[in-house]
Short mmCIF file of C-alpha atoms and ligand atoms in Angstrom, two decimals:
data_model
loop_
_atom_site.label_atom_id
_atom_site.label_comp_id
_atom_site.label_asym_id
_atom_site.label_seq_id
_atom_site.Cartn_x
_atom_site.Cartn_y
_atom_site.Cartn_z
CA MET E 1 -75.00 181.89 -122.55
CA HIS E 2 -76.28 179.98 -125.46
CA GLU E 3 -78.77 181.72 -127.86
CA THR E 4 -80.28 180.00 -131.20
CA GLN E 5 -83.20 181.29 -133.40
CA LEU E 6 -84.34 179.61 -136.19
CA PRO E 7 -86.79 181.08 -138.62
CA SER E 8 -90.57 179.59 -138.73
CA MET E 9 -90.87 176.73 -141.04
CA PRO E 10 -93.84 174.53 -141.86
CA MET E 11 -93.44 170.71 -140.53
CA LEU E 12 -95.96 167.85 -141.10
CA GLY E 13 -98.99 170.06 -141.46
CA ARG E 14 -98.28 172.63 -138.41
CA THR E 15 -96.26 175.52 -137.90
CA VAL E 16 -93.15 175.20 -135.87
CA VAL E 17 -92.14 178.74 -134.70
CA ALA E 18 -88.45 179.62 -133.95
CA LEU E 19 -86.93 177.30 -132.01
CA ASN E 20 -85.70 178.54 -128.78
CA THR E 21 -82.62 177.26 -126.91
CA TYR E 22 -81.87 177.80 -123.27
CA ASP E 23 -79.58 176.69 -120.91
CA VAL E 24 -82.23 175.43 -118.49
CA VAL E 25 -85.91 175.37 -118.97
CA ILE E 26 -88.20 175.19 -115.76
CA ILE E 27 -91.85 173.81 -116.04
CA GLY E 28 -93.83 175.38 -113.42
CA GLY E 29 -93.32 179.07 -112.04
CA GLY E 30 -94.50 178.02 -108.22
CA VAL E 31 -92.35 178.99 -105.55
CA GLY E 32 -89.72 176.28 -106.16
CA GLY E 33 -89.41 177.00 -109.70
CA LEU E 34 -89.02 180.71 -109.18
CA THR E 35 -86.41 180.17 -106.58
CA LEU E 36 -84.66 178.28 -108.98
CA SER E 37 -85.11 180.74 -111.74
CA VAL E 38 -83.60 183.53 -109.69
CA LYS E 39 -80.35 181.62 -108.87
CA LEU E 40 -80.04 180.95 -112.59
CA ALA E 41 -80.59 184.40 -113.70
CA GLN E 42 -78.17 185.78 -110.97
CA ALA E 43 -75.57 183.15 -112.56
CA ASN E 44 -76.05 184.99 -115.95
CA LEU E 45 -77.74 181.75 -117.34
CA LYS E 46 -80.53 181.78 -120.08
CA VAL E 47 -83.21 180.32 -118.49
CA LEU E 48 -87.17 179.98 -119.13
CA VAL E 49 -90.02 179.75 -116.65
CA VAL E 50 -92.98 178.29 -118.38
CA GLU E 51 -96.26 178.87 -116.28
CA ARG E 52 -99.58 177.54 -116.86
CA GLU E 53 -101.75 179.68 -114.62
CA LYS E 54 -102.47 183.23 -115.11
CA GLN E 55 -100.87 185.20 -112.42
CA PRO E 56 -101.44 185.77 -109.45
CA GLY E 57 -102.51 182.31 -108.46
CA LYS E 58 -105.92 182.06 -106.49
CA ILE E 59 -105.12 178.86 -104.69
CA TYR E 60 -104.03 178.74 -100.93
CA LYS E 61 -100.82 177.18 -100.53
CA GLY E 62 -97.88 177.17 -97.96
CA GLU E 63 -97.11 180.52 -96.26
CA LEU E 64 -94.89 179.68 -93.39
CA LEU E 65 -91.13 180.20 -94.25
CA GLN E 66 -88.98 178.06 -92.05
CA PRO E 67 -85.35 179.63 -91.14
CA LYS E 68 -83.38 177.86 -93.80
CA SER E 69 -85.38 179.28 -96.58
CA LEU E 70 -85.14 182.94 -94.75
CA GLN E 71 -81.14 182.28 -94.57
CA GLY E 72 -81.41 181.36 -98.26
CA PHE E 73 -83.10 184.48 -99.12
CA GLN E 74 -80.57 186.68 -97.67
CA LEU E 75 -77.94 184.89 -99.83
CA MET E 76 -80.23 185.87 -102.79
CA GLY E 77 -80.21 189.44 -102.11
CA ILE E 78 -83.95 189.40 -101.55
CA SER E 79 -84.09 189.35 -97.75
CA GLN E 80 -85.49 193.26 -97.32
CA GLU E 81 -88.44 192.42 -99.28
CA VAL E 82 -89.23 189.13 -97.63
CA LEU E 83 -88.99 190.69 -94.24
CA SER E 84 -90.99 193.83 -95.04
CA GLU E 85 -93.93 191.37 -96.65
CA SER E 86 -93.86 188.88 -93.83
CA PHE E 87 -95.02 188.50 -90.07
CA SER E 88 -92.40 186.89 -87.69
CA LEU E 89 -93.22 184.13 -85.53
CA PRO E 90 -90.88 183.13 -82.96
CA LYS E 91 -92.97 180.69 -81.19
CA ILE E 92 -96.17 178.65 -82.06
CA HIS E 93 -98.20 178.15 -79.06
CA THR E 94 -99.83 174.85 -78.86
CA TYR E 95 -103.03 174.59 -76.64
CA GLU E 96 -104.60 171.05 -75.78
CA MET E 97 -108.26 171.57 -74.69
CA ASN E 98 -110.76 169.12 -72.77
CA LYS E 99 -113.94 169.00 -74.41
CA ASN E 100 -116.60 167.86 -72.23
CA LYS E 101 -120.21 166.06 -73.41
CA ASN E 102 -121.66 169.51 -73.89
CA GLY E 103 -118.77 171.01 -75.94
CA GLU E 104 -117.39 173.27 -73.33
CA LEU E 105 -113.85 173.57 -73.70
CA GLU E 106 -111.25 173.93 -70.77
CA GLU E 107 -107.20 174.21 -71.37
CA ALA E 108 -105.45 171.21 -70.47
CA LEU E 109 -101.90 171.67 -71.88
CA TYR E 110 -100.09 174.49 -73.21
CA ILE E 111 -96.96 173.84 -74.97
CA PRO E 112 -95.04 176.68 -76.76
CA LEU E 113 -92.90 175.55 -79.73
CA ASP E 114 -90.43 177.71 -79.61
CA TYR E 115 -87.98 178.91 -82.53
CA LEU E 116 -86.04 181.29 -79.83
CA ARG E 117 -84.33 177.94 -78.77
CA LEU E 118 -82.27 178.04 -82.20
CA PRO E 119 -79.43 180.14 -82.37
CA ALA E 120 -79.76 183.71 -84.18
CA PRO E 121 -80.36 184.52 -87.03
CA PHE E 122 -82.43 181.36 -87.18
CA ALA E 123 -84.83 182.14 -84.14
CA GLU E 124 -88.14 182.80 -86.03
CA ALA E 125 -90.37 181.54 -88.93
CA ARG E 126 -92.19 184.10 -90.85
CA MET E 127 -95.72 184.07 -92.40
CA ILE E 128 -95.88 185.58 -95.80
CA PRO E 129 -98.97 185.24 -98.33
CA HIS E 130 -97.86 182.68 -100.77
CA GLU E 131 -98.45 185.01 -104.11
CA THR E 132 -96.38 188.13 -102.39
CA LEU E 133 -93.52 185.64 -101.96
CA LYS E 134 -93.87 184.65 -105.67
CA LYS E 135 -94.17 188.21 -106.80
CA ILE E 136 -90.80 188.96 -105.04
CA LEU E 137 -89.06 186.29 -106.75
CA LEU E 138 -90.53 187.09 -110.04
CA ASP E 139 -89.49 190.78 -109.86
CA LYS E 140 -86.21 189.69 -108.65
CA ALA E 141 -85.81 187.38 -111.75
CA LYS E 142 -86.84 189.96 -114.23
CA GLU E 143 -83.96 192.20 -113.24
CA PHE E 144 -81.83 189.92 -115.10
CA SER E 145 -81.66 189.91 -119.19
CA GLY E 146 -80.99 185.81 -119.22
CA PHE E 147 -84.65 185.60 -117.33
CA HIS E 148 -87.58 184.55 -119.57
CA TYR E 149 -91.01 184.00 -118.59
CA TRP E 150 -94.03 182.67 -120.59
CA ASN E 151 -97.45 183.06 -118.78
CA PRO E 152 -99.76 181.61 -119.47
CA ALA E 153 -97.98 178.73 -121.32
CA THR E 154 -98.33 174.95 -120.83
CA PHE E 155 -95.61 172.24 -121.20
CA HIS E 156 -97.34 169.00 -122.67
CA SER E 157 -94.74 166.53 -123.49
CA PHE E 158 -91.27 166.15 -124.68
CA SER E 159 -91.18 166.02 -128.74
CA GLU E 160 -87.78 164.46 -128.65
CA ILE E 161 -85.95 162.28 -126.38
CA ASP E 162 -82.68 160.26 -126.85
CA GLU E 163 -83.76 157.24 -124.77
CA GLN E 164 -80.39 155.50 -125.35
CA ASN E 165 -78.53 158.62 -123.94
CA ASN E 166 -81.07 159.38 -121.42
CA GLU E 167 -81.23 162.99 -123.13
CA PHE E 168 -84.59 164.96 -123.17
CA LYS E 169 -83.72 167.09 -126.06
CA ARG E 170 -87.12 169.00 -127.07
CA ALA E 171 -90.24 170.08 -125.32
CA LYS E 172 -93.28 171.20 -126.66
CA VAL E 173 -95.06 174.24 -125.13
CA LYS E 174 -98.25 176.02 -126.06
CA TYR E 175 -97.98 179.60 -125.62
CA GLU E 176 -99.71 182.67 -127.10
CA LYS E 177 -101.75 180.18 -129.23
CA LYS E 178 -98.67 178.72 -130.75
CA GLU E 179 -97.05 175.37 -130.12
CA ILE E 180 -93.31 175.97 -129.36
CA ASP E 181 -90.52 173.61 -129.67
CA ILE E 182 -87.77 174.50 -127.12
CA GLU E 183 -84.45 173.10 -126.50
CA ALA E 184 -82.20 173.17 -123.40
CA LYS E 185 -79.35 171.79 -121.67
CA PHE E 186 -81.40 170.80 -118.62
CA PHE E 187 -85.27 170.54 -117.97
CA VAL E 188 -86.44 170.98 -114.59
CA GLY E 189 -89.99 169.78 -113.44
CA ALA E 190 -91.37 172.10 -110.97
CA GLU E 191 -95.01 171.97 -111.81
CA GLY E 192 -96.35 170.29 -108.53
CA ARG E 193 -97.62 167.18 -107.62
CA ALA E 194 -98.90 166.12 -111.05
CA SER E 195 -95.71 166.52 -112.63
CA ILE E 196 -95.52 165.61 -116.43
CA ILE E 197 -91.62 165.38 -116.41
CA ARG E 198 -91.58 163.03 -113.31
CA LYS E 199 -93.95 160.81 -115.62
CA ALA E 200 -91.47 161.25 -118.44
CA MET E 201 -88.94 160.27 -116.39
CA GLY E 202 -90.70 156.97 -115.61
CA GLU E 203 -90.61 157.67 -111.75
CA VAL E 204 -93.31 155.43 -109.92
CA VAL E 205 -94.75 157.25 -107.17
CA THR E 206 -95.48 155.76 -103.93
CA THR E 207 -98.62 157.56 -102.18
CA THR E 208 -99.79 157.74 -98.60
CA LYS E 209 -103.35 159.09 -98.37
CA TYR E 210 -104.89 160.48 -94.93
CA ASN E 211 -108.22 159.82 -93.05
CA HIS E 212 -108.96 163.65 -92.77
CA GLN E 213 -109.05 166.83 -94.80
CA PHE E 214 -108.48 170.46 -94.09
CA LEU E 215 -110.63 173.69 -94.61
CA THR E 216 -108.25 176.80 -95.18
CA VAL E 217 -108.87 180.57 -95.54
CA THR E 218 -107.47 183.81 -94.78
CA PHE E 219 -109.55 186.58 -93.29
CA PRO E 220 -109.05 189.68 -91.07
CA ARG E 221 -107.59 189.59 -87.44
CA PRO E 222 -107.50 192.12 -84.46
CA SER E 223 -104.16 194.04 -84.53
CA ASP E 224 -103.08 192.30 -81.30
CA PHE E 225 -103.71 189.15 -82.45
CA THR E 226 -99.74 188.38 -83.21
CA GLU E 227 -99.05 185.06 -82.21
CA ALA E 228 -99.41 181.84 -84.10
CA ARG E 229 -101.60 179.57 -82.24
CA MET E 230 -102.93 175.70 -82.64
CA TYR E 231 -105.81 174.33 -80.78
CA ALA E 232 -106.81 170.50 -80.58
CA THR E 233 -109.29 168.47 -78.61
CA HIS E 234 -109.76 164.75 -78.99
CA GLU E 235 -111.75 165.46 -82.23
CA ASP E 236 -110.75 168.90 -83.43
CA PHE E 237 -107.77 170.96 -84.87
CA ILE E 238 -107.40 174.35 -85.55
CA GLY E 239 -104.18 176.48 -86.48
CA LEU E 240 -104.16 180.34 -86.63
CA PHE E 241 -101.33 182.04 -88.13
CA PRO E 242 -101.07 185.90 -88.14
CA LEU E 243 -100.09 187.40 -91.91
CA PRO E 244 -99.07 190.89 -92.34
CA ASN E 245 -101.88 193.68 -92.83
CA ASN E 246 -103.77 192.26 -89.91
CA LYS E 247 -104.85 189.21 -91.74
CA ILE E 248 -104.70 185.67 -90.17
CA ARG E 249 -104.53 182.25 -92.05
CA SER E 250 -106.54 179.57 -90.36
CA VAL E 251 -106.45 175.61 -91.18
CA MET E 252 -109.11 173.23 -89.95
CA LEU E 253 -109.01 169.54 -89.59
CA ILE E 254 -112.21 167.94 -90.74
CA LYS E 255 -113.27 164.39 -91.56
CA PRO E 256 -114.01 163.47 -95.18
CA GLY E 257 -117.83 164.59 -95.66
CA ASP E 258 -117.66 167.16 -93.15
CA TYR E 259 -117.02 169.89 -95.75
CA LYS E 260 -120.67 168.92 -97.25
CA LEU E 261 -122.26 168.81 -94.01
CA MET E 262 -120.94 172.08 -92.95
CA LYS E 263 -121.71 173.83 -96.11
CA ASN E 264 -125.42 172.74 -95.63
CA GLU E 265 -125.37 173.90 -92.24
CA GLY E 266 -124.16 177.39 -93.50
CA LEU E 267 -121.16 179.36 -92.61
CA GLU E 268 -122.11 180.08 -88.93
CA THR E 269 -121.06 176.46 -88.39
CA PHE E 270 -117.52 177.34 -89.65
CA TYR E 271 -117.48 180.80 -87.72
CA ASP E 272 -118.25 178.77 -84.69
CA SER E 273 -115.60 176.27 -85.16
CA ILE E 274 -113.10 179.07 -85.14
CA THR E 275 -114.49 181.58 -82.23
CA LYS E 276 -115.21 178.39 -79.91
CA PHE E 277 -111.50 178.32 -79.59
CA GLU E 278 -110.45 181.93 -80.13
CA PRO E 279 -113.38 184.31 -79.13
CA SER E 280 -110.89 187.39 -79.98
CA LEU E 281 -111.88 186.41 -83.69
CA LYS E 282 -115.74 187.13 -83.41
CA GLY E 283 -116.61 189.72 -85.71
CA TYR E 284 -113.56 189.10 -87.89
CA VAL E 285 -114.04 185.50 -89.06
CA GLN E 286 -117.58 186.72 -90.03
CA GLU E 287 -115.89 188.86 -92.94
CA ILE E 288 -115.63 185.61 -94.82
CA LYS E 289 -118.99 185.76 -96.68
CA SER E 290 -119.00 182.77 -98.80
CA TRP E 291 -117.92 179.00 -98.88
CA LYS E 292 -116.03 179.89 -101.97
CA GLU E 293 -113.69 181.57 -99.96
CA ILE E 294 -113.00 178.75 -98.09
CA GLN E 295 -110.58 176.04 -99.52
CA LEU E 296 -110.85 172.37 -99.25
CA MET E 297 -107.22 170.74 -99.29
CA ILE E 298 -106.73 167.10 -99.51
CA PRO E 299 -103.41 165.97 -98.05
CA ILE E 300 -101.32 163.39 -99.76
CA ARG E 301 -97.67 162.39 -99.32
CA HIS E 302 -95.80 161.40 -102.56
CA ASN E 303 -92.25 159.63 -102.32
CA ILE E 304 -90.29 158.74 -105.35
CA LYS E 305 -87.01 157.05 -105.74
CA GLN E 306 -84.94 159.31 -107.87
CA TYR E 307 -85.09 163.30 -108.75
CA VAL E 308 -82.79 162.87 -111.71
CA LYS E 309 -82.78 161.10 -114.98
CA GLY E 310 -80.22 162.12 -117.60
CA ASN E 311 -80.71 166.02 -117.94
CA ALA E 312 -84.13 165.97 -116.27
CA VAL E 313 -84.59 166.78 -112.82
CA ILE E 314 -87.62 167.30 -110.71
CA LEU E 315 -87.79 169.76 -107.52
CA GLY E 316 -90.79 170.88 -104.82
CA ASP E 317 -93.98 168.99 -104.92
CA ALA E 318 -93.17 167.21 -108.15
CA ALA E 319 -90.50 165.25 -106.35
CA HIS E 320 -91.95 165.04 -102.96
CA SER E 321 -95.61 166.08 -101.71
CA VAL E 322 -95.60 166.31 -98.05
CA HIS E 323 -98.42 166.46 -95.32
CA PRO E 324 -98.82 170.05 -94.61
CA MET E 325 -99.34 169.87 -90.60
CA ALA E 326 -95.59 170.94 -90.18
CA GLY E 327 -95.72 173.75 -92.61
CA GLU E 328 -92.90 172.16 -94.90
CA GLY E 329 -94.16 171.84 -98.34
CA MET E 330 -93.28 175.47 -99.37
CA ASN E 331 -89.81 175.09 -97.79
CA LEU E 332 -88.57 172.07 -99.32
CA ALA E 333 -89.76 173.65 -102.73
CA ILE E 334 -87.54 176.79 -102.12
CA GLN E 335 -84.68 175.00 -100.48
CA ASP E 336 -84.57 172.40 -103.67
CA GLY E 337 -84.52 175.34 -105.84
CA MET E 338 -81.74 176.90 -103.90
CA VAL E 339 -79.35 173.95 -104.00
CA LEU E 340 -80.05 173.00 -107.52
CA GLY E 341 -79.48 176.80 -108.58
CA GLU E 342 -76.12 176.55 -106.77
CA LEU E 343 -75.12 173.53 -108.39
CA LEU E 344 -76.07 174.61 -111.95
CA ASP E 345 -74.33 177.88 -111.65
CA TRP E 346 -71.11 175.94 -110.58
CA MET E 347 -71.67 173.34 -113.44
CA PHE E 348 -71.90 176.20 -116.17
CA SER E 349 -69.29 178.43 -114.62
CA ASN E 350 -66.80 175.40 -114.70
CA ASP E 351 -67.82 174.56 -118.11
CA ASN E 352 -68.74 171.04 -116.94
CA THR E 353 -72.49 170.34 -117.67
CA ASP E 354 -72.30 166.49 -117.67
CA PRO E 355 -75.74 165.88 -116.30
CA LYS E 356 -74.06 163.18 -113.86
CA HIS E 357 -73.40 166.13 -111.51
CA LEU E 358 -77.01 166.49 -111.08
CA ARG E 359 -76.62 163.51 -108.62
CA TYR E 360 -75.35 166.00 -106.04
CA TYR E 361 -78.54 167.87 -106.09
CA GLU E 362 -80.26 164.41 -105.30
CA LYS E 363 -77.65 163.70 -102.57
CA VAL E 364 -78.33 166.57 -100.75
CA ARG E 365 -81.99 167.11 -101.00
CA LYS E 366 -83.41 163.45 -101.16
CA ASN E 367 -82.28 162.84 -97.60
CA ARG E 368 -83.37 166.04 -96.35
CA SER E 369 -86.86 165.73 -97.86
CA ASP E 370 -87.41 162.19 -96.91
CA ARG E 371 -86.71 163.08 -93.33
CA ILE E 372 -89.14 166.27 -93.46
CA SER E 373 -91.34 164.14 -95.03
CA ARG E 374 -91.54 161.50 -92.31
CA LEU E 375 -91.67 164.30 -89.58
CA SER E 376 -94.62 165.86 -91.29
CA HIS E 377 -96.39 162.31 -91.64
CA LEU E 378 -95.40 161.71 -87.78
CA SER E 379 -97.01 165.26 -86.91
CA ALA E 380 -100.14 164.08 -89.16
CA MET E 381 -100.38 160.96 -87.18
CA ALA E 382 -100.57 162.70 -83.74
CA TYR E 383 -103.87 164.27 -85.02
CA THR E 384 -105.24 161.39 -86.96
CA TRP E 385 -107.71 159.62 -84.64
CA ASN E 386 -110.17 161.35 -82.59
CA PHE E 387 -110.38 159.33 -79.29
CA ARG E 388 -109.78 160.98 -75.98
CA TRP E 389 -107.09 158.07 -74.99
CA TYR E 390 -105.25 159.27 -78.30
CA GLN E 391 -105.16 162.85 -77.08
CA LYS E 392 -103.86 161.92 -73.79
CA LEU E 393 -101.06 159.83 -75.48
CA ARG E 394 -100.25 163.17 -77.63
CA MET E 395 -100.43 165.60 -74.82
CA PHE E 396 -97.83 163.17 -72.87
CA GLY E 397 -95.71 163.09 -76.04
CA LEU E 398 -95.90 167.02 -76.28
CA LYS E 399 -94.90 167.46 -72.68
CA ARG E 400 -92.04 164.93 -72.91
CA LEU E 401 -90.81 166.72 -76.07
CA GLU E 402 -91.01 170.03 -74.44
CA ARG E 403 -89.56 169.94 -71.02
CA ASN E 404 -86.16 168.22 -72.50
CA PRO E 405 -83.93 170.68 -73.76
CA ILE E 406 -82.34 168.38 -76.07
CA LEU E 407 -85.73 167.00 -77.41
CA HIS E 408 -87.05 170.38 -78.09
CA TYR E 409 -83.87 171.80 -79.47
CA LYS E 410 -83.82 168.93 -81.96
CA HIS E 411 -87.47 169.27 -83.06
CA MET E 412 -86.99 172.92 -83.76
CA LEU E 413 -83.65 172.32 -85.38
CA ASN E 414 -85.28 169.54 -87.63
CA ILE E 415 -88.23 171.37 -88.61
CA SER E 416 -86.62 174.68 -89.25
CA GLY E 417 -84.25 173.17 -91.92
CA ILE E 418 -81.13 174.62 -90.61
CA GLY E 419 -79.60 171.04 -89.71
CA TRP E 420 -80.34 167.69 -88.90
CA TRP E 421 -79.80 166.18 -85.16
CA PRO E 422 -80.83 162.58 -85.87
CA TYR E 423 -83.28 160.85 -83.34
CA THR E 424 -81.54 157.97 -81.27
CA VAL E 425 -82.42 155.29 -79.01
CA LEU E 426 -81.12 157.86 -76.44
CA ASP E 427 -83.99 159.83 -77.20
CA GLY E 428 -86.32 157.04 -75.72
CA LEU E 429 -84.54 157.58 -72.61
CA ARG E 430 -84.62 161.37 -72.55
CA PHE E 431 -88.35 160.77 -73.54
CA LEU E 432 -89.31 158.42 -70.78
CA GLY E 433 -86.70 159.46 -68.23
CA PRO E 434 -86.70 162.34 -65.70
CA ARG E 435 -86.41 166.18 -66.62
CA TRP E 436 -82.75 166.43 -65.78
CA ALA E 437 -81.72 163.53 -67.80
CA TYR E 438 -79.49 164.92 -70.43
CA SER E 439 -76.05 166.10 -70.56
CA LYS E 440 -75.30 169.90 -70.59
CA LYS E 441 -71.84 169.32 -71.72
CA THR E 442 -72.98 167.07 -74.73
CA PHE E 443 -75.80 169.48 -75.64
CA ALA E 444 -73.43 172.43 -75.44
CA ARG E 445 -71.02 170.77 -77.75
CA LYS E 446 -73.37 169.05 -80.30
CA LYS E 447 -76.04 171.97 -80.68
CA ASN E 448 -74.07 173.86 -83.22
CA ASN E 449 -72.44 170.62 -84.81
CA VAL E 450 -75.64 169.72 -85.94
CA ILE E 451 -76.31 172.86 -88.30
CA PHE E 452 -75.40 172.48 -92.14
CA GLN E 453 -72.50 174.27 -93.43
CA ASN E 454 -71.63 175.09 -96.97
CA LYS E 455 -69.94 171.71 -97.24
CA HIS E 456 -72.95 169.85 -96.38
CA ASP E 457 -75.26 172.25 -98.45
CA HIS E 458 -73.04 172.32 -101.46
CA PRO E 459 -70.47 169.37 -101.22
CA TRP E 460 -69.49 169.47 -104.82
CA LYS E 461 -67.69 172.70 -104.28
C1 FAD U 1 -104.28 173.28 -102.32
C2 FAD U 1 -103.00 173.13 -101.51
C3 FAD U 1 -102.70 174.07 -100.20
C4 FAD U 1 -101.40 173.89 -99.59
N1 FAD U 1 -101.28 174.51 -98.33
C5 FAD U 1 -100.13 174.34 -97.88
C6 FAD U 1 -99.95 174.87 -96.44
O1 FAD U 1 -100.90 175.36 -95.85
N2 FAD U 1 -98.66 174.80 -96.13
C7 FAD U 1 -97.54 173.98 -96.49
O2 FAD U 1 -96.48 174.09 -96.15
N3 FAD U 1 -97.69 173.72 -97.67
C8 FAD U 1 -99.00 173.84 -98.32
N4 FAD U 1 -99.31 173.38 -99.63
C9 FAD U 1 -97.97 172.72 -100.13
C10 FAD U 1 -97.13 173.88 -100.68
O3 FAD U 1 -97.88 174.96 -101.37
C11 FAD U 1 -96.17 173.16 -101.79
O4 FAD U 1 -95.57 172.21 -101.17
C12 FAD U 1 -95.38 174.41 -102.39
O5 FAD U 1 -96.31 175.32 -103.17
C13 FAD U 1 -94.69 173.55 -103.51
O6 FAD U 1 -94.07 174.50 -104.49
P1 FAD U 1 -93.77 173.87 -106.03
O7 FAD U 1 -93.20 175.07 -106.73
O8 FAD U 1 -93.03 172.73 -105.99
O9 FAD U 1 -95.15 173.58 -106.57
P2 FAD U 1 -96.65 174.50 -106.94
O10 FAD U 1 -96.59 175.48 -106.16
O11 FAD U 1 -97.69 173.62 -106.96
O12 FAD U 1 -96.24 175.12 -108.53
C14 FAD U 1 -96.26 174.39 -109.53
C15 FAD U 1 -96.63 175.09 -110.80
O13 FAD U 1 -96.40 174.77 -111.85
C16 FAD U 1 -97.37 175.07 -112.60
N5 FAD U 1 -97.81 174.05 -113.70
C17 FAD U 1 -98.25 172.77 -113.60
N6 FAD U 1 -98.38 172.02 -114.75
C18 FAD U 1 -97.68 172.82 -115.60
C19 FAD U 1 -97.46 172.45 -116.94
N7 FAD U 1 -97.84 171.42 -117.38
N8 FAD U 1 -97.04 173.69 -117.59
C20 FAD U 1 -96.81 174.89 -117.08
N9 FAD U 1 -97.17 174.88 -116.05
C21 FAD U 1 -97.51 174.08 -114.92
C22 FAD U 1 -98.78 175.16 -111.81
O14 FAD U 1 -99.60 176.24 -112.42
C23 FAD U 1 -97.94 175.84 -110.46
O15 FAD U 1 -97.98 177.47 -110.62
C24 FAD U 1 -100.38 173.29 -100.43
C25 FAD U 1 -100.44 172.72 -101.51
C26 FAD U 1 -101.73 172.62 -102.36
C27 FAD U 1 -101.71 172.41 -103.62
#
């Protein structure tokens, strides 16, 4: 663990206070940055998290924890806290509804997306309030003397870069009304979509935009509303995900412009859009008293080529924003933090801090994130066009996915993050062929082989 403190000194008309040196500086104390900070603090490294927004944050973000993230929390020793503050969802019940010309709804198809098909202990997802999860992570990190947290503090730019050696040497951070120069062996950009470190790395972002937006809000629920439900017609989509303490998080797909229209019409329009699908929420959704509580979310997908340049590395939304339909954004950030944390721990404990080893992180995480990004994009595309024939096509797809045990398992495995079973030409036959068109033997043999092992998660060890 390195520690250097220089006295304050005047320089070029401004005061540069003590130069702070850390093993790792993380810009952004979101779920990704905080997960990484816990791993590094547990490894006795000197780590600084710089977070701009006063905590707790006020924006709705991801709250669905996939099994791989839950497994990682167990290894980090925060399983108990996460379990007691979250709500188990072994299934996501998906309903396709027929909507007639009068707007009346009738169930046309029911499909459960079933985590119980996965082996224990991976047979559930869990909902946790985003800020609660961040607090659990922060409290854990604070147990370690090597952990430092500046909040509110803002990273502006690097003040010194050795271009020739691709080395980011010093960063400028505004904290407690002072501009402070910080030095670190490694800088991590965990600042979300508009990452400054990503820009400093010169990474060019490929952006995908969508023809829809979402409204999202949390409100009270009846105590017996305990299962996640998604409802869709040819022109609507809502998701209802129970949280602890009798709360429920809703997401509603809307067309651009609808937000303004709905606001003009009043909150009744919003209430009706929920209760027409789920009458049991009458009287509960009305607890939302103002449009200010409802957040507009504009989905976007970002892809970049590299997560690493010299001693700078990016994770989470800074590296890959994904469409929220599959509930993956937060999980990718958490799992990035876990893998990068293990790698940096290994590098420091082997006294081998050559930045070239950061490529291991990129190797493990980029493939996985790109695949999940594609899956999330495809899930979004399934709800993109509001034609009746398009809904019929989606229903056909959902039915085929659910009825073939290999396809269903593959889907749940791939979104869970615990493994990856590639899609092949054979899946086309499974998809189109009869229900029994799969080999029980192959399924039994392969289903466990496709789960990530330590050698896949940490190939440098
Ligand atoms: C509005 C919104 C709604 C979302 N809803 C869902 C959802 O329903 N489901 C889902 O799975 N995912 C959702 N996501 C995505 C998911 O929340 C993110 O993928 C996840 O939070 C990414 O974590 P992160 O740590 O990478 O980034 P973030 O959570 O964005 O954290 C980045 C942090 O960096 C800080 N920061 C930024 N710039 C600086 C700076 N210069 N200096 C210091 N600090 C800085 C920010 O204040 C922030 O706290 C949503 C995202 C957004 C923005």
